[in-house]
């Protein structure tokens, strides 16, 4: 059975999945990993999701507030043997729904050029490439994307269709 849990960075399953994510990213990013790692701390993340398949945590994602209107999608990860089955898409959809419930109007994110499957996922989910923002502004490996969220009195790209 597939279920997801809304949680925070205090959740041990979320912390374990993020540890696996960090190992994966270190192998992909090489020398650049230390730069990215400083922006990926999970202290005080209040909005995280853990996805379970038959009670086993297989994936996660989170967001943090950047402004009263905008959140940043963070720490998206699926255990390798469960990739390619739509779980990451579902986690992202649940994060977007949660952000809408909290009246945010936009999600932004950063991913790396060395993560083509993540770029493909975000494109499929309706995220558009934007100018690199914040700490990623002059980072060649970074790809930044954004998506408008629907809400009262707003139009937007909407949520991905399942």
PDB file of C-alpha atoms in Angstrom:
ATOM      1  CA  UNK A   1       0.000   0.000   0.000  1.00  0.00           C
ATOM      2  CA  UNK A   2       1.207   3.503  -0.899  1.00  0.00           C
ATOM      3  CA  UNK A   3       0.826   6.192   1.737  1.00  0.00           C
ATOM      4  CA  UNK A   4       2.514   9.478   2.434  1.00  0.00           C
ATOM      5  CA  UNK A   5       3.074  11.268   5.689  1.00  0.00           C
ATOM      6  CA  UNK A   6       3.312  14.999   6.239  1.00  0.00           C
ATOM      7  CA  UNK A   7       6.049  15.602   8.755  1.00  0.00           C
ATOM      8  CA  UNK A   8       9.058  17.773   9.540  1.00  0.00           C
ATOM      9  CA  UNK A   9      12.825  17.451   9.604  1.00  0.00           C
ATOM     10  CA  UNK A  10      12.544  15.814  13.034  1.00  0.00           C
ATOM     11  CA  UNK A  11      11.192  12.642  11.436  1.00  0.00           C
ATOM     12  CA  UNK A  12      13.757   9.776  11.542  1.00  0.00           C
ATOM     13  CA  UNK A  13      12.558   8.307   8.213  1.00  0.00           C
ATOM     14  CA  UNK A  14      12.976  11.707   6.533  1.00  0.00           C
ATOM     15  CA  UNK A  15      16.446  12.069   8.056  1.00  0.00           C
ATOM     16  CA  UNK A  16      17.506   8.598   6.848  1.00  0.00           C
ATOM     17  CA  UNK A  17      16.274   9.254   3.315  1.00  0.00           C
ATOM     18  CA  UNK A  18      18.080  12.618   3.245  1.00  0.00           C
ATOM     19  CA  UNK A  19      21.287  10.836   4.301  1.00  0.00           C
ATOM     20  CA  UNK A  20      20.911   8.544   1.268  1.00  0.00           C
ATOM     21  CA  UNK A  21      20.229  11.581  -0.914  1.00  0.00           C
ATOM     22  CA  UNK A  22      23.405  13.277   0.303  1.00  0.00           C
ATOM     23  CA  UNK A  23      25.465  10.176  -0.559  1.00  0.00           C
ATOM     24  CA  UNK A  24      23.951  10.129  -4.051  1.00  0.00           C
ATOM     25  CA  UNK A  25      24.563  13.845  -4.595  1.00  0.00           C
ATOM     26  CA  UNK A  26      28.155  13.640  -3.340  1.00  0.00           C
ATOM     27  CA  UNK A  27      28.900  10.998  -5.966  1.00  0.00           C
ATOM     28  CA  UNK A  28      27.278  13.062  -8.726  1.00  0.00           C
ATOM     29  CA  UNK A  29      28.567  16.501  -7.780  1.00  0.00           C
ATOM     30  CA  UNK A  30      32.135  15.579  -6.843  1.00  0.00           C
ATOM     31  CA  UNK A  31      34.127  18.625  -5.749  1.00  0.00           C
ATOM     32  CA  UNK A  32      31.053  20.879  -6.005  1.00  0.00           C
ATOM     33  CA  UNK A  33      29.194  18.892  -3.343  1.00  0.00           C
ATOM     34  CA  UNK A  34      30.487  20.942  -0.412  1.00  0.00           C
ATOM     35  CA  UNK A  35      29.149  24.121  -2.013  1.00  0.00           C
ATOM     36  CA  UNK A  36      25.662  22.647  -2.403  1.00  0.00           C
ATOM     37  CA  UNK A  37      25.664  20.853   0.969  1.00  0.00           C
ATOM     38  CA  UNK A  38      25.797  24.148   2.879  1.00  0.00           C
ATOM     39  CA  UNK A  39      22.369  25.071   1.455  1.00  0.00           C
ATOM     40  CA  UNK A  40      20.772  21.679   2.037  1.00  0.00           C
ATOM     41  CA  UNK A  41      20.706  21.476   5.804  1.00  0.00           C
ATOM     42  CA  UNK A  42      17.425  20.096   7.070  1.00  0.00           C
ATOM     43  CA  UNK A  43      17.362  21.859  10.437  1.00  0.00           C
ATOM     44  CA  UNK A  44      13.989  23.439  11.043  1.00  0.00           C
ATOM     45  CA  UNK A  45      12.228  22.177   7.905  1.00  0.00           C
ATOM     46  CA  UNK A  46       8.584  22.308   8.903  1.00  0.00           C
ATOM     47  CA  UNK A  47       7.094  20.849   5.717  1.00  0.00           C
ATOM     48  CA  UNK A  48       8.391  17.442   4.654  1.00  0.00           C
ATOM     49  CA  UNK A  49       6.760  14.406   3.119  1.00  0.00           C
ATOM     50  CA  UNK A  50       7.832  10.786   3.435  1.00  0.00           C
ATOM     51  CA  UNK A  51       6.362   8.283   0.970  1.00  0.00           C
ATOM     52  CA  UNK A  52       5.845   4.702   2.140  1.00  0.00           C
ATOM     53  CA  UNK A  53       5.363   1.556   0.115  1.00  0.00           C
ATOM     54  CA  UNK A  54       4.227  -1.386   2.260  1.00  0.00           C
ATOM     55  CA  UNK A  55       5.349   0.558   5.359  1.00  0.00           C
ATOM     56  CA  UNK A  56       8.870   1.032   3.986  1.00  0.00           C
ATOM     57  CA  UNK A  57      10.016   4.662   3.496  1.00  0.00           C
ATOM     58  CA  UNK A  58      11.038   4.906  -0.161  1.00  0.00           C
ATOM     59  CA  UNK A  59      11.075   8.638  -0.879  1.00  0.00           C
ATOM     60  CA  UNK A  60      10.847  12.140   0.455  1.00  0.00           C
ATOM     61  CA  UNK A  61      10.614  15.811  -0.386  1.00  0.00           C
ATOM     62  CA  UNK A  62      10.202  19.080   1.455  1.00  0.00           C
ATOM     63  CA  UNK A  63       9.726  22.781   1.072  1.00  0.00           C
ATOM     64  CA  UNK A  64      10.789  25.846   2.969  1.00  0.00           C
ATOM     65  CA  UNK A  65       9.381  29.348   2.840  1.00  0.00           C
ATOM     66  CA  UNK A  66      11.356  31.921   0.872  1.00  0.00           C
ATOM     67  CA  UNK A  67       8.737  34.667   1.154  1.00  0.00           C
ATOM     68  CA  UNK A  68       5.071  34.997   2.082  1.00  0.00           C
ATOM     69  CA  UNK A  69       4.216  33.956  -1.498  1.00  0.00           C
ATOM     70  CA  UNK A  70       7.018  31.567  -2.406  1.00  0.00           C
ATOM     71  CA  UNK A  71       8.404  28.225  -1.260  1.00  0.00           C
ATOM     72  CA  UNK A  72      11.501  26.355  -2.336  1.00  0.00           C
ATOM     73  CA  UNK A  73      11.202  22.640  -3.063  1.00  0.00           C
ATOM     74  CA  UNK A  74      14.036  20.795  -1.322  1.00  0.00           C
ATOM     75  CA  UNK A  75      15.397  17.325  -0.584  1.00  0.00           C
ATOM     76  CA  UNK A  76      13.527  15.339  -3.240  1.00  0.00           C
ATOM     77  CA  UNK A  77      14.709  11.729  -3.227  1.00  0.00           C
ATOM     78  CA  UNK A  78      13.554   8.237  -4.175  1.00  0.00           C
ATOM     79  CA  UNK A  79      15.449   5.094  -3.149  1.00  0.00           C
ATOM     80  CA  UNK A  80      17.102   3.903  -6.405  1.00  0.00           C
ATOM     81  CA  UNK A  81      15.230   0.602  -6.765  1.00  0.00           C
ATOM     82  CA  UNK A  82      11.901   2.472  -6.694  1.00  0.00           C
ATOM     83  CA  UNK A  83      12.747   5.136  -9.290  1.00  0.00           C
ATOM     84  CA  UNK A  84      10.845   5.446 -12.538  1.00  0.00           C
ATOM     85  CA  UNK A  85       7.505   4.442 -11.007  1.00  0.00           C
ATOM     86  CA  UNK A  86       5.985   7.903 -10.467  1.00  0.00           C
ATOM     87  CA  UNK A  87       6.673   8.203  -6.746  1.00  0.00           C
ATOM     88  CA  UNK A  88       8.731  11.401  -7.080  1.00  0.00           C
ATOM     89  CA  UNK A  89       5.968  12.941  -9.195  1.00  0.00           C
ATOM     90  CA  UNK A  90       3.449  12.081  -6.473  1.00  0.00           C
ATOM     91  CA  UNK A  91       5.640  13.508  -3.718  1.00  0.00           C
ATOM     92  CA  UNK A  92       6.040  16.726  -5.690  1.00  0.00           C
ATOM     93  CA  UNK A  93       2.277  16.902  -6.249  1.00  0.00           C
ATOM     94  CA  UNK A  94       1.646  16.462  -2.514  1.00  0.00           C
ATOM     95  CA  UNK A  95       4.164  19.211  -1.707  1.00  0.00           C
ATOM     96  CA  UNK A  96       2.419  21.548  -4.150  1.00  0.00           C
ATOM     97  CA  UNK A  97      -0.995  20.767  -2.657  1.00  0.00           C
ATOM     98  CA  UNK A  98       0.350  21.483   0.826  1.00  0.00           C
ATOM     99  CA  UNK A  99       1.847  24.786  -0.355  1.00  0.00           C
ATOM    100  CA  UNK A 100      -1.517  25.760  -1.898  1.00  0.00           C
ATOM    101  CA  UNK A 101      -3.291  24.945   1.387  1.00  0.00           C
ATOM    102  CA  UNK A 102      -0.894  27.364   3.088  1.00  0.00           C
ATOM    103  CA  UNK A 103      -1.674  30.060   0.471  1.00  0.00           C
ATOM    104  CA  UNK A 104       1.658  30.100  -1.336  1.00  0.00           C
ATOM    105  CA  UNK A 105       1.462  31.093  -4.988  1.00  0.00           C
ATOM    106  CA  UNK A 106       4.789  29.847  -6.353  1.00  0.00           C
ATOM    107  CA  UNK A 107       7.280  27.029  -5.969  1.00  0.00           C
ATOM    108  CA  UNK A 108      10.908  27.442  -6.992  1.00  0.00           C
ATOM    109  CA  UNK A 109      13.721  24.930  -6.924  1.00  0.00           C
ATOM    110  CA  UNK A 110      17.315  24.292  -7.846  1.00  0.00           C
ATOM    111  CA  UNK A 111      18.669  21.080  -9.286  1.00  0.00           C
ATOM    112  CA  UNK A 112      21.925  20.188 -10.964  1.00  0.00           C
ATOM    113  CA  UNK A 113      22.800  19.504 -14.571  1.00  0.00           C
ATOM    114  CA  UNK A 114      24.222  16.189 -13.339  1.00  0.00           C
ATOM    115  CA  UNK A 115      20.686  15.132 -12.317  1.00  0.00           C
ATOM    116  CA  UNK A 116      18.933  14.737 -15.690  1.00  0.00           C
ATOM    117  CA  UNK A 117      16.134  12.611 -14.217  1.00  0.00           C
ATOM    118  CA  UNK A 118      15.276  15.439 -11.796  1.00  0.00           C
ATOM    119  CA  UNK A 119      15.243  17.997 -14.608  1.00  0.00           C
ATOM    120  CA  UNK A 120      12.916  15.715 -16.583  1.00  0.00           C
ATOM    121  CA  UNK A 121      10.613  15.249 -13.564  1.00  0.00           C
ATOM    122  CA  UNK A 122      10.295  18.984 -12.915  1.00  0.00           C
ATOM    123  CA  UNK A 123       9.695  19.740 -16.601  1.00  0.00           C
ATOM    124  CA  UNK A 124       6.980  17.061 -16.740  1.00  0.00           C
ATOM    125  CA  UNK A 125       5.398  18.604 -13.623  1.00  0.00           C
ATOM    126  CA  UNK A 126       5.156  22.023 -15.286  1.00  0.00           C
ATOM    127  CA  UNK A 127       8.212  23.793 -13.888  1.00  0.00           C
ATOM    128  CA  UNK A 128       9.830  26.342 -16.192  1.00  0.00           C
ATOM    129  CA  UNK A 129      13.500  27.285 -16.251  1.00  0.00           C
ATOM    130  CA  UNK A 130      14.166  30.638 -14.607  1.00  0.00           C
ATOM    131  CA  UNK A 131      17.261  32.733 -14.028  1.00  0.00           C
ATOM    132  CA  UNK A 132      19.384  31.182 -11.296  1.00  0.00           C
ATOM    133  CA  UNK A 133      18.455  32.787  -7.996  1.00  0.00           C
ATOM    134  CA  UNK A 134      20.168  33.528  -4.693  1.00  0.00           C
ATOM    135  CA  UNK A 135      23.248  31.481  -3.946  1.00  0.00           C
ATOM    136  CA  UNK A 136      22.932  29.677  -7.300  1.00  0.00           C
ATOM    137  CA  UNK A 137      23.117  32.873  -9.375  1.00  0.00           C
ATOM    138  CA  UNK A 138      26.564  32.292 -10.889  1.00  0.00           C
ATOM    139  CA  UNK A 139      26.758  28.518 -10.527  1.00  0.00           C
ATOM    140  CA  UNK A 140      27.206  26.830 -13.905  1.00  0.00           C
ATOM    141  CA  UNK A 141      25.940  23.402 -12.751  1.00  0.00           C
ATOM    142  CA  UNK A 142      22.680  24.785 -11.292  1.00  0.00           C
ATOM    143  CA  UNK A 143      19.335  24.709 -13.076  1.00  0.00           C
ATOM    144  CA  UNK A 144      16.607  26.772 -11.406  1.00  0.00           C
ATOM    145  CA  UNK A 145      12.917  26.319 -12.135  1.00  0.00           C
ATOM    146  CA  UNK A 146       9.622  27.783 -10.969  1.00  0.00           C
ATOM    147  CA  UNK A 147       5.936  26.994 -11.107  1.00  0.00           C
ATOM    148  CA  UNK A 148       2.946  29.176 -10.313  1.00  0.00           C
ATOM    149  CA  UNK A 149       0.338  27.556  -8.104  1.00  0.00           C
ATOM    150  CA  UNK A 150      -3.391  28.050  -8.541  1.00  0.00           C
ATOM    151  CA  UNK A 151      -5.415  29.683  -5.832  1.00  0.00           C
ATOM    152  CA  UNK A 152      -8.236  32.139  -5.183  1.00  0.00           C
ATOM    153  CA  UNK A 153      -7.913  35.034  -7.596  1.00  0.00           C
ATOM    154  CA  UNK A 154      -4.766  33.573  -9.191  1.00  0.00           C
ATOM    155  CA  UNK A 155      -4.182  31.807 -12.405  1.00  0.00           C
ATOM    156  CA  UNK A 156      -1.185  29.594 -12.767  1.00  0.00           C
ATOM    157  CA  UNK A 157       0.318  26.657 -14.473  1.00  0.00           C
ATOM    158  CA  UNK A 158      -1.631  24.458 -12.088  1.00  0.00           C
ATOM    159  CA  UNK A 159      -0.801  21.102 -10.667  1.00  0.00           C
ATOM    160  CA  UNK A 160       0.483  18.280 -12.789  1.00  0.00           C
ATOM    161  CA  UNK A 161      -2.156  15.967 -14.119  1.00  0.00           C
ATOM    162  CA  UNK A 162      -1.920  12.408 -12.825  1.00  0.00           C
TER     163      UNK A 162
END
